[in-house]
Every structure is written in structure tokens, then in C-alpha cells.
């Protein structure tokens, strides 16, 4: 005979946010500052590509989107590898100074530090794998600075949150027997 126990915690639903996703309250940069400070050319972004039995290649990233995969008509870098999907991943640059690597629904994902990831904000020197190919990302990264004043920092999403204790009256425990 096997006994199965279930624990159900009844909690009050959290109040709904008024609008949009939670974000930090950072000052928006001036339009001219954004345009000049975060130009893709100034980042001098590069991918160093190492494939098995092939010479290493350096690729300069000159467009805000760079696609990697097996399908020559749909990607910027073709990898002839059975572990790589036709459109495996894309690397994008946004105007805030971030490079994001995103899996496009591939079967094998992107390997980063021994784990499979679906999305990754790249930092200078990051190494990742797609199939049997190893990539090293390098760039001079310039990003918006987080707020420095106390009021802005307190309003940030990174603020500590208090979690109320669960009242014993809100917890119910039941068990069922299986034969």
C-alpha cells in the first residue's frame, strides 16, 4: 500500500499591477545621447568562431541583427552541423548598449557555461556553443547607467520585498491511500 500526501496552501491572490510589466524607474536618456552613445560601430562587436577541423574565423558584427543556422537563405552565418537548426539563433543589438543572444526554438539550444540557455545578454569575453561550434563574443560595451539617487534606487525592481508569513489557518493537509 502506498500513501500519497498533498499539501495545499490557500493564499489571497496578489493585487494586479496597474499597467505593464515591472521595471526600474530609470531616467530616459536624451534622444541625442542615445543615438551617439550606443552606436553599433562604436561597440566594435566581433564573434570569434571555432569549428572542428576548420580554421578559426573572426566576424565583425555590423548590423543590429545577426542570425546563425543551417539554412543559407535565412541566416548570416551558415553552420553545416546536424545539431544546428535551419534558423538556430539570433544575436541582436539594441540602442541601450546590450547584445542579446536568443535561441529561435531550436531542438538543441545554446550552451553557455555548461548549461543550455534560450536567451542570454552577452558580455565582453562570453563563450557559448551552438552545435559543435564554439563562439567567443567581444565588444566595447557602453550601457545606460542605473539610477544613483536614493529615491530612484528605492523605486527600482531590485528593491527588497517582504513576503508575509503564511497563517496556519490558510494551510490544509490531506492524504490519500492507494492500494
mmCIF file with all atom_site columns, C-alpha atoms in Angstrom:
data_model
loop_
_atom_site.group_PDB
_atom_site.id
_atom_site.type_symbol
_atom_site.label_atom_id
_atom_site.label_alt_id
_atom_site.label_comp_id
_atom_site.label_asym_id
_atom_site.label_entity_id
_atom_site.label_seq_id
_atom_site.pdbx_PDB_ins_code
_atom_site.Cartn_x
_atom_site.Cartn_y
_atom_site.Cartn_z
_atom_site.occupancy
_atom_site.B_iso_or_equiv
_atom_site.pdbx_formal_charge
_atom_site.auth_seq_id
_atom_site.auth_comp_id
_atom_site.auth_asym_id
_atom_site.auth_atom_id
_atom_site.pdbx_PDB_model_num
ATOM 1   C CA . UNK A 1 1   ? 0.000  0.000  0.000   1.00 0.00 ? 1   UNK A CA 1
ATOM 2   C CA . UNK A 1 2   ? 1.325  3.450  -0.971  1.00 0.00 ? 2   UNK A CA 1
ATOM 3   C CA . UNK A 1 3   ? 0.359  6.641  0.833   1.00 0.00 ? 3   UNK A CA 1
ATOM 4   C CA . UNK A 1 4   ? 0.337  9.897  -1.087  1.00 0.00 ? 4   UNK A CA 1
ATOM 5   C CA . UNK A 1 5   ? 0.225  13.190 0.810   1.00 0.00 ? 5   UNK A CA 1
ATOM 6   C CA . UNK A 1 6   ? -0.872 16.504 -0.679  1.00 0.00 ? 6   UNK A CA 1
ATOM 7   C CA . UNK A 1 7   ? -0.251 19.909 0.827   1.00 0.00 ? 7   UNK A CA 1
ATOM 8   C CA . UNK A 1 8   ? -2.413 22.757 -0.393  1.00 0.00 ? 8   UNK A CA 1
ATOM 9   C CA . UNK A 1 9   ? -1.689 26.326 0.603   1.00 0.00 ? 9   UNK A CA 1
ATOM 10  C CA . UNK A 1 10  ? -4.578 28.727 0.150   1.00 0.00 ? 10  UNK A CA 1
ATOM 11  C CA . UNK A 1 11  ? -3.363 32.275 -0.306  1.00 0.00 ? 11  UNK A CA 1
ATOM 12  C CA . UNK A 1 12  ? -5.002 35.512 -1.188  1.00 0.00 ? 12  UNK A CA 1
ATOM 13  C CA . UNK A 1 13  ? -4.283 36.462 -4.809  1.00 0.00 ? 13  UNK A CA 1
ATOM 14  C CA . UNK A 1 14  ? -1.728 39.218 -5.285  1.00 0.00 ? 14  UNK A CA 1
ATOM 15  C CA . UNK A 1 15  ? -3.154 42.578 -6.318  1.00 0.00 ? 15  UNK A CA 1
ATOM 16  C CA . UNK A 1 16  ? -2.970 43.184 -10.063 1.00 0.00 ? 16  UNK A CA 1
ATOM 17  C CA . UNK A 1 17  ? -0.458 45.717 -11.352 1.00 0.00 ? 17  UNK A CA 1
ATOM 18  C CA . UNK A 1 18  ? -1.983 48.866 -12.759 1.00 0.00 ? 18  UNK A CA 1
ATOM 19  C CA . UNK A 1 19  ? -0.272 48.668 -16.151 1.00 0.00 ? 19  UNK A CA 1
ATOM 20  C CA . UNK A 1 20  ? 2.648  46.973 -17.861 1.00 0.00 ? 20  UNK A CA 1
ATOM 21  C CA . UNK A 1 21  ? 5.475  44.835 -16.599 1.00 0.00 ? 21  UNK A CA 1
ATOM 22  C CA . UNK A 1 22  ? 7.506  45.860 -13.540 1.00 0.00 ? 22  UNK A CA 1
ATOM 23  C CA . UNK A 1 23  ? 10.583 47.868 -14.413 1.00 0.00 ? 23  UNK A CA 1
ATOM 24  C CA . UNK A 1 24  ? 13.008 50.138 -12.630 1.00 0.00 ? 24  UNK A CA 1
ATOM 25  C CA . UNK A 1 25  ? 12.283 53.848 -12.744 1.00 0.00 ? 25  UNK A CA 1
ATOM 26  C CA . UNK A 1 26  ? 15.313 54.964 -14.694 1.00 0.00 ? 26  UNK A CA 1
ATOM 27  C CA . UNK A 1 27  ? 15.566 58.339 -16.311 1.00 0.00 ? 27  UNK A CA 1
ATOM 28  C CA . UNK A 1 28  ? 15.158 58.145 -20.077 1.00 0.00 ? 28  UNK A CA 1
ATOM 29  C CA . UNK A 1 29  ? 18.258 59.399 -21.868 1.00 0.00 ? 29  UNK A CA 1
ATOM 30  C CA . UNK A 1 30  ? 18.095 62.357 -24.185 1.00 0.00 ? 30  UNK A CA 1
ATOM 31  C CA . UNK A 1 31  ? 17.429 61.279 -27.774 1.00 0.00 ? 31  UNK A CA 1
ATOM 32  C CA . UNK A 1 32  ? 20.752 62.670 -28.991 1.00 0.00 ? 32  UNK A CA 1
ATOM 33  C CA . UNK A 1 33  ? 22.619 60.894 -26.152 1.00 0.00 ? 33  UNK A CA 1
ATOM 34  C CA . UNK A 1 34  ? 21.092 57.536 -27.056 1.00 0.00 ? 34  UNK A CA 1
ATOM 35  C CA . UNK A 1 35  ? 21.906 57.876 -30.730 1.00 0.00 ? 35  UNK A CA 1
ATOM 36  C CA . UNK A 1 36  ? 25.540 58.856 -30.325 1.00 0.00 ? 36  UNK A CA 1
ATOM 37  C CA . UNK A 1 37  ? 26.449 56.876 -27.184 1.00 0.00 ? 37  UNK A CA 1
ATOM 38  C CA . UNK A 1 38  ? 25.199 53.474 -28.336 1.00 0.00 ? 38  UNK A CA 1
ATOM 39  C CA . UNK A 1 39  ? 26.162 53.193 -31.968 1.00 0.00 ? 39  UNK A CA 1
ATOM 40  C CA . UNK A 1 40  ? 26.821 49.642 -33.110 1.00 0.00 ? 40  UNK A CA 1
ATOM 41  C CA . UNK A 1 41  ? 30.020 50.676 -34.901 1.00 0.00 ? 41  UNK A CA 1
ATOM 42  C CA . UNK A 1 42  ? 31.458 52.115 -31.686 1.00 0.00 ? 42  UNK A CA 1
ATOM 43  C CA . UNK A 1 43  ? 30.973 48.775 -29.920 1.00 0.00 ? 43  UNK A CA 1
ATOM 44  C CA . UNK A 1 44  ? 33.366 47.093 -32.380 1.00 0.00 ? 44  UNK A CA 1
ATOM 45  C CA . UNK A 1 45  ? 31.492 43.841 -31.712 1.00 0.00 ? 45  UNK A CA 1
ATOM 46  C CA . UNK A 1 46  ? 33.000 40.613 -33.024 1.00 0.00 ? 46  UNK A CA 1
ATOM 47  C CA . UNK A 1 47  ? 32.375 36.901 -32.938 1.00 0.00 ? 47  UNK A CA 1
ATOM 48  C CA . UNK A 1 48  ? 35.364 34.579 -32.978 1.00 0.00 ? 48  UNK A CA 1
ATOM 49  C CA . UNK A 1 49  ? 34.162 31.288 -34.434 1.00 0.00 ? 49  UNK A CA 1
ATOM 50  C CA . UNK A 1 50  ? 35.971 27.979 -33.896 1.00 0.00 ? 50  UNK A CA 1
ATOM 51  C CA . UNK A 1 51  ? 34.630 24.958 -35.791 1.00 0.00 ? 51  UNK A CA 1
ATOM 52  C CA . UNK A 1 52  ? 36.038 21.428 -35.653 1.00 0.00 ? 52  UNK A CA 1
ATOM 53  C CA . UNK A 1 53  ? 38.637 20.771 -38.376 1.00 0.00 ? 53  UNK A CA 1
ATOM 54  C CA . UNK A 1 54  ? 38.310 24.333 -39.723 1.00 0.00 ? 54  UNK A CA 1
ATOM 55  C CA . UNK A 1 55  ? 40.430 27.450 -39.290 1.00 0.00 ? 55  UNK A CA 1
ATOM 56  C CA . UNK A 1 56  ? 39.126 29.974 -36.740 1.00 0.00 ? 56  UNK A CA 1
ATOM 57  C CA . UNK A 1 57  ? 37.191 32.908 -38.189 1.00 0.00 ? 57  UNK A CA 1
ATOM 58  C CA . UNK A 1 58  ? 36.588 36.440 -36.893 1.00 0.00 ? 58  UNK A CA 1
ATOM 59  C CA . UNK A 1 59  ? 33.252 38.013 -37.864 1.00 0.00 ? 59  UNK A CA 1
ATOM 60  C CA . UNK A 1 60  ? 32.603 41.719 -37.381 1.00 0.00 ? 60  UNK A CA 1
ATOM 61  C CA . UNK A 1 61  ? 29.016 42.434 -36.312 1.00 0.00 ? 61  UNK A CA 1
ATOM 62  C CA . UNK A 1 62  ? 27.929 45.442 -38.373 1.00 0.00 ? 62  UNK A CA 1
ATOM 63  C CA . UNK A 1 63  ? 24.136 45.093 -38.293 1.00 0.00 ? 63  UNK A CA 1
ATOM 64  C CA . UNK A 1 64  ? 21.707 45.182 -35.346 1.00 0.00 ? 64  UNK A CA 1
ATOM 65  C CA . UNK A 1 65  ? 20.640 41.573 -36.045 1.00 0.00 ? 65  UNK A CA 1
ATOM 66  C CA . UNK A 1 66  ? 22.841 38.577 -36.911 1.00 0.00 ? 66  UNK A CA 1
ATOM 67  C CA . UNK A 1 67  ? 21.337 35.105 -37.489 1.00 0.00 ? 67  UNK A CA 1
ATOM 68  C CA . UNK A 1 68  ? 23.055 31.728 -37.126 1.00 0.00 ? 68  UNK A CA 1
ATOM 69  C CA . UNK A 1 69  ? 21.813 28.408 -38.545 1.00 0.00 ? 69  UNK A CA 1
ATOM 70  C CA . UNK A 1 70  ? 21.989 25.823 -41.333 1.00 0.00 ? 70  UNK A CA 1
ATOM 71  C CA . UNK A 1 71  ? 19.712 27.448 -43.953 1.00 0.00 ? 71  UNK A CA 1
ATOM 72  C CA . UNK A 1 72  ? 21.851 29.617 -46.253 1.00 0.00 ? 72  UNK A CA 1
ATOM 73  C CA . UNK A 1 73  ? 18.917 31.759 -47.445 1.00 0.00 ? 73  UNK A CA 1
ATOM 74  C CA . UNK A 1 74  ? 17.769 32.672 -43.934 1.00 0.00 ? 74  UNK A CA 1
ATOM 75  C CA . UNK A 1 75  ? 20.911 33.253 -41.852 1.00 0.00 ? 75  UNK A CA 1
ATOM 76  C CA . UNK A 1 76  ? 24.086 35.343 -41.817 1.00 0.00 ? 76  UNK A CA 1
ATOM 77  C CA . UNK A 1 77  ? 26.376 32.536 -40.643 1.00 0.00 ? 77  UNK A CA 1
ATOM 78  C CA . UNK A 1 78  ? 25.797 29.036 -42.018 1.00 0.00 ? 78  UNK A CA 1
ATOM 79  C CA . UNK A 1 79  ? 26.909 26.104 -39.847 1.00 0.00 ? 79  UNK A CA 1
ATOM 80  C CA . UNK A 1 80  ? 26.953 22.727 -41.620 1.00 0.00 ? 80  UNK A CA 1
ATOM 81  C CA . UNK A 1 81  ? 26.194 20.730 -38.479 1.00 0.00 ? 81  UNK A CA 1
ATOM 82  C CA . UNK A 1 82  ? 23.380 18.244 -37.818 1.00 0.00 ? 82  UNK A CA 1
ATOM 83  C CA . UNK A 1 83  ? 22.983 19.663 -34.284 1.00 0.00 ? 83  UNK A CA 1
ATOM 84  C CA . UNK A 1 84  ? 22.156 23.124 -35.669 1.00 0.00 ? 84  UNK A CA 1
ATOM 85  C CA . UNK A 1 85  ? 18.631 24.110 -36.747 1.00 0.00 ? 85  UNK A CA 1
ATOM 86  C CA . UNK A 1 86  ? 17.877 25.860 -40.035 1.00 0.00 ? 86  UNK A CA 1
ATOM 87  C CA . UNK A 1 87  ? 17.384 29.114 -38.098 1.00 0.00 ? 87  UNK A CA 1
ATOM 88  C CA . UNK A 1 88  ? 19.014 28.343 -34.759 1.00 0.00 ? 88  UNK A CA 1
ATOM 89  C CA . UNK A 1 89  ? 19.788 31.660 -33.030 1.00 0.00 ? 89  UNK A CA 1
ATOM 90  C CA . UNK A 1 90  ? 19.938 35.397 -33.470 1.00 0.00 ? 90  UNK A CA 1
ATOM 91  C CA . UNK A 1 91  ? 22.195 37.985 -31.908 1.00 0.00 ? 91  UNK A CA 1
ATOM 92  C CA . UNK A 1 92  ? 20.672 41.462 -31.614 1.00 0.00 ? 92  UNK A CA 1
ATOM 93  C CA . UNK A 1 93  ? 21.986 44.853 -30.554 1.00 0.00 ? 93  UNK A CA 1
ATOM 94  C CA . UNK A 1 94  ? 19.619 47.387 -29.004 1.00 0.00 ? 94  UNK A CA 1
ATOM 95  C CA . UNK A 1 95  ? 20.034 51.120 -28.642 1.00 0.00 ? 95  UNK A CA 1
ATOM 96  C CA . UNK A 1 96  ? 20.687 50.783 -24.894 1.00 0.00 ? 96  UNK A CA 1
ATOM 97  C CA . UNK A 1 97  ? 24.031 49.051 -25.480 1.00 0.00 ? 97  UNK A CA 1
ATOM 98  C CA . UNK A 1 98  ? 23.004 45.420 -24.978 1.00 0.00 ? 98  UNK A CA 1
ATOM 99  C CA . UNK A 1 99  ? 23.795 42.439 -27.183 1.00 0.00 ? 99  UNK A CA 1
ATOM 100 C CA . UNK A 1 100 ? 21.278 39.621 -26.728 1.00 0.00 ? 100 UNK A CA 1
ATOM 101 C CA . UNK A 1 101 ? 21.696 36.070 -27.997 1.00 0.00 ? 101 UNK A CA 1
ATOM 102 C CA . UNK A 1 102 ? 18.369 34.284 -28.399 1.00 0.00 ? 102 UNK A CA 1
ATOM 103 C CA . UNK A 1 103 ? 17.515 30.727 -29.364 1.00 0.00 ? 103 UNK A CA 1
ATOM 104 C CA . UNK A 1 104 ? 14.899 30.606 -32.135 1.00 0.00 ? 104 UNK A CA 1
ATOM 105 C CA . UNK A 1 105 ? 13.149 27.459 -30.909 1.00 0.00 ? 105 UNK A CA 1
ATOM 106 C CA . UNK A 1 106 ? 15.921 25.037 -31.849 1.00 0.00 ? 106 UNK A CA 1
ATOM 107 C CA . UNK A 1 107 ? 15.965 21.458 -30.631 1.00 0.00 ? 107 UNK A CA 1
ATOM 108 C CA . UNK A 1 108 ? 19.451 21.663 -29.062 1.00 0.00 ? 108 UNK A CA 1
ATOM 109 C CA . UNK A 1 109 ? 19.576 25.234 -27.742 1.00 0.00 ? 109 UNK A CA 1
ATOM 110 C CA . UNK A 1 110 ? 22.652 27.303 -26.958 1.00 0.00 ? 110 UNK A CA 1
ATOM 111 C CA . UNK A 1 111 ? 25.234 26.048 -24.468 1.00 0.00 ? 111 UNK A CA 1
ATOM 112 C CA . UNK A 1 112 ? 26.653 28.623 -22.059 1.00 0.00 ? 112 UNK A CA 1
ATOM 113 C CA . UNK A 1 113 ? 28.842 27.684 -19.080 1.00 0.00 ? 113 UNK A CA 1
ATOM 114 C CA . UNK A 1 114 ? 27.782 24.041 -19.331 1.00 0.00 ? 114 UNK A CA 1
ATOM 115 C CA . UNK A 1 115 ? 24.039 24.800 -19.381 1.00 0.00 ? 115 UNK A CA 1
ATOM 116 C CA . UNK A 1 116 ? 21.503 25.069 -22.183 1.00 0.00 ? 116 UNK A CA 1
ATOM 117 C CA . UNK A 1 117 ? 20.060 28.580 -22.375 1.00 0.00 ? 117 UNK A CA 1
ATOM 118 C CA . UNK A 1 118 ? 17.340 30.118 -24.517 1.00 0.00 ? 118 UNK A CA 1
ATOM 119 C CA . UNK A 1 119 ? 18.312 33.778 -24.077 1.00 0.00 ? 119 UNK A CA 1
ATOM 120 C CA . UNK A 1 120 ? 21.463 35.491 -22.902 1.00 0.00 ? 120 UNK A CA 1
ATOM 121 C CA . UNK A 1 121 ? 22.679 39.078 -22.538 1.00 0.00 ? 121 UNK A CA 1
ATOM 122 C CA . UNK A 1 122 ? 26.243 38.851 -23.786 1.00 0.00 ? 122 UNK A CA 1
ATOM 123 C CA . UNK A 1 123 ? 29.212 40.432 -22.038 1.00 0.00 ? 123 UNK A CA 1
ATOM 124 C CA . UNK A 1 124 ? 32.658 41.011 -23.482 1.00 0.00 ? 124 UNK A CA 1
ATOM 125 C CA . UNK A 1 125 ? 34.537 37.701 -23.461 1.00 0.00 ? 125 UNK A CA 1
ATOM 126 C CA . UNK A 1 126 ? 31.493 35.402 -23.170 1.00 0.00 ? 126 UNK A CA 1
ATOM 127 C CA . UNK A 1 127 ? 31.946 31.959 -24.753 1.00 0.00 ? 127 UNK A CA 1
ATOM 128 C CA . UNK A 1 128 ? 28.988 29.886 -25.973 1.00 0.00 ? 128 UNK A CA 1
ATOM 129 C CA . UNK A 1 129 ? 28.386 26.859 -28.202 1.00 0.00 ? 129 UNK A CA 1
ATOM 130 C CA . UNK A 1 130 ? 25.888 26.129 -30.931 1.00 0.00 ? 130 UNK A CA 1
ATOM 131 C CA . UNK A 1 131 ? 26.148 22.522 -32.077 1.00 0.00 ? 131 UNK A CA 1
ATOM 132 C CA . UNK A 1 132 ? 29.842 21.689 -32.410 1.00 0.00 ? 132 UNK A CA 1
ATOM 133 C CA . UNK A 1 133 ? 30.873 25.322 -32.944 1.00 0.00 ? 133 UNK A CA 1
ATOM 134 C CA . UNK A 1 134 ? 32.381 27.492 -30.206 1.00 0.00 ? 134 UNK A CA 1
ATOM 135 C CA . UNK A 1 135 ? 31.862 31.271 -30.272 1.00 0.00 ? 135 UNK A CA 1
ATOM 136 C CA . UNK A 1 136 ? 33.643 33.988 -28.283 1.00 0.00 ? 136 UNK A CA 1
ATOM 137 C CA . UNK A 1 137 ? 31.925 37.383 -28.175 1.00 0.00 ? 137 UNK A CA 1
ATOM 138 C CA . UNK A 1 138 ? 33.951 40.579 -27.843 1.00 0.00 ? 138 UNK A CA 1
ATOM 139 C CA . UNK A 1 139 ? 32.713 44.168 -27.755 1.00 0.00 ? 139 UNK A CA 1
ATOM 140 C CA . UNK A 1 140 ? 33.339 47.539 -26.153 1.00 0.00 ? 140 UNK A CA 1
ATOM 141 C CA . UNK A 1 141 ? 30.105 47.712 -24.196 1.00 0.00 ? 141 UNK A CA 1
ATOM 142 C CA . UNK A 1 142 ? 28.546 51.031 -23.287 1.00 0.00 ? 142 UNK A CA 1
ATOM 143 C CA . UNK A 1 143 ? 25.305 50.838 -21.353 1.00 0.00 ? 143 UNK A CA 1
ATOM 144 C CA . UNK A 1 144 ? 22.868 53.135 -19.622 1.00 0.00 ? 144 UNK A CA 1
ATOM 145 C CA . UNK A 1 145 ? 23.891 53.614 -16.017 1.00 0.00 ? 145 UNK A CA 1
ATOM 146 C CA . UNK A 1 146 ? 21.409 52.658 -13.269 1.00 0.00 ? 146 UNK A CA 1
ATOM 147 C CA . UNK A 1 147 ? 19.997 55.476 -11.148 1.00 0.00 ? 147 UNK A CA 1
ATOM 148 C CA . UNK A 1 148 ? 22.290 56.742 -8.421  1.00 0.00 ? 148 UNK A CA 1
ATOM 149 C CA . UNK A 1 149 ? 19.967 58.775 -6.206  1.00 0.00 ? 149 UNK A CA 1
ATOM 150 C CA . UNK A 1 150 ? 18.220 57.103 -3.259  1.00 0.00 ? 150 UNK A CA 1
ATOM 151 C CA . UNK A 1 151 ? 14.658 57.765 -4.473  1.00 0.00 ? 151 UNK A CA 1
ATOM 152 C CA . UNK A 1 152 ? 15.322 56.174 -7.866  1.00 0.00 ? 152 UNK A CA 1
ATOM 153 C CA . UNK A 1 153 ? 17.178 53.219 -6.353  1.00 0.00 ? 153 UNK A CA 1
ATOM 154 C CA . UNK A 1 154 ? 14.340 52.579 -3.877  1.00 0.00 ? 154 UNK A CA 1
ATOM 155 C CA . UNK A 1 155 ? 11.785 52.536 -6.711  1.00 0.00 ? 155 UNK A CA 1
ATOM 156 C CA . UNK A 1 156 ? 13.842 50.030 -8.680  1.00 0.00 ? 156 UNK A CA 1
ATOM 157 C CA . UNK A 1 157 ? 12.662 46.459 -9.207  1.00 0.00 ? 157 UNK A CA 1
ATOM 158 C CA . UNK A 1 158 ? 15.757 45.321 -7.310  1.00 0.00 ? 158 UNK A CA 1
ATOM 159 C CA . UNK A 1 159 ? 14.342 46.606 -4.004  1.00 0.00 ? 159 UNK A CA 1
ATOM 160 C CA . UNK A 1 160 ? 13.804 44.123 -1.156  1.00 0.00 ? 160 UNK A CA 1
ATOM 161 C CA . UNK A 1 161 ? 10.300 42.694 -0.953  1.00 0.00 ? 161 UNK A CA 1
ATOM 162 C CA . UNK A 1 162 ? 8.679  41.499 2.243   1.00 0.00 ? 162 UNK A CA 1
ATOM 163 C CA . UNK A 1 163 ? 6.839  38.186 1.983   1.00 0.00 ? 163 UNK A CA 1
ATOM 164 C CA . UNK A 1 164 ? 4.106  37.869 4.586   1.00 0.00 ? 164 UNK A CA 1
ATOM 165 C CA . UNK A 1 165 ? 4.143  34.688 6.671   1.00 0.00 ? 165 UNK A CA 1
ATOM 166 C CA . UNK A 1 166 ? 1.537  32.031 5.880   1.00 0.00 ? 166 UNK A CA 1
ATOM 167 C CA . UNK A 1 167 ? -1.155 31.765 8.539   1.00 0.00 ? 167 UNK A CA 1
ATOM 168 C CA . UNK A 1 168 ? -1.706 28.200 9.788   1.00 0.00 ? 168 UNK A CA 1
ATOM 169 C CA . UNK A 1 169 ? -5.448 28.648 9.168   1.00 0.00 ? 169 UNK A CA 1
ATOM 170 C CA . UNK A 1 170 ? -4.728 29.069 5.442   1.00 0.00 ? 170 UNK A CA 1
ATOM 171 C CA . UNK A 1 171 ? -2.984 25.671 5.151   1.00 0.00 ? 171 UNK A CA 1
ATOM 172 C CA . UNK A 1 172 ? -4.831 22.425 4.707   1.00 0.00 ? 172 UNK A CA 1
ATOM 173 C CA . UNK A 1 173 ? -3.236 18.983 4.565   1.00 0.00 ? 173 UNK A CA 1
ATOM 174 C CA . UNK A 1 174 ? -4.880 15.830 3.257   1.00 0.00 ? 174 UNK A CA 1
ATOM 175 C CA . UNK A 1 175 ? -3.653 12.364 2.448   1.00 0.00 ? 175 UNK A CA 1
ATOM 176 C CA . UNK A 1 176 ? -4.972 9.608  0.211   1.00 0.00 ? 176 UNK A CA 1
ATOM 177 C CA . UNK A 1 177 ? -4.179 5.914  0.196   1.00 0.00 ? 177 UNK A CA 1
ATOM 178 C CA . UNK A 1 178 ? -3.563 3.885  -2.923  1.00 0.00 ? 178 UNK A CA 1
ATOM 179 C CA . UNK A 1 179 ? -3.723 0.103  -2.960  1.00 0.00 ? 179 UNK A CA 1
#
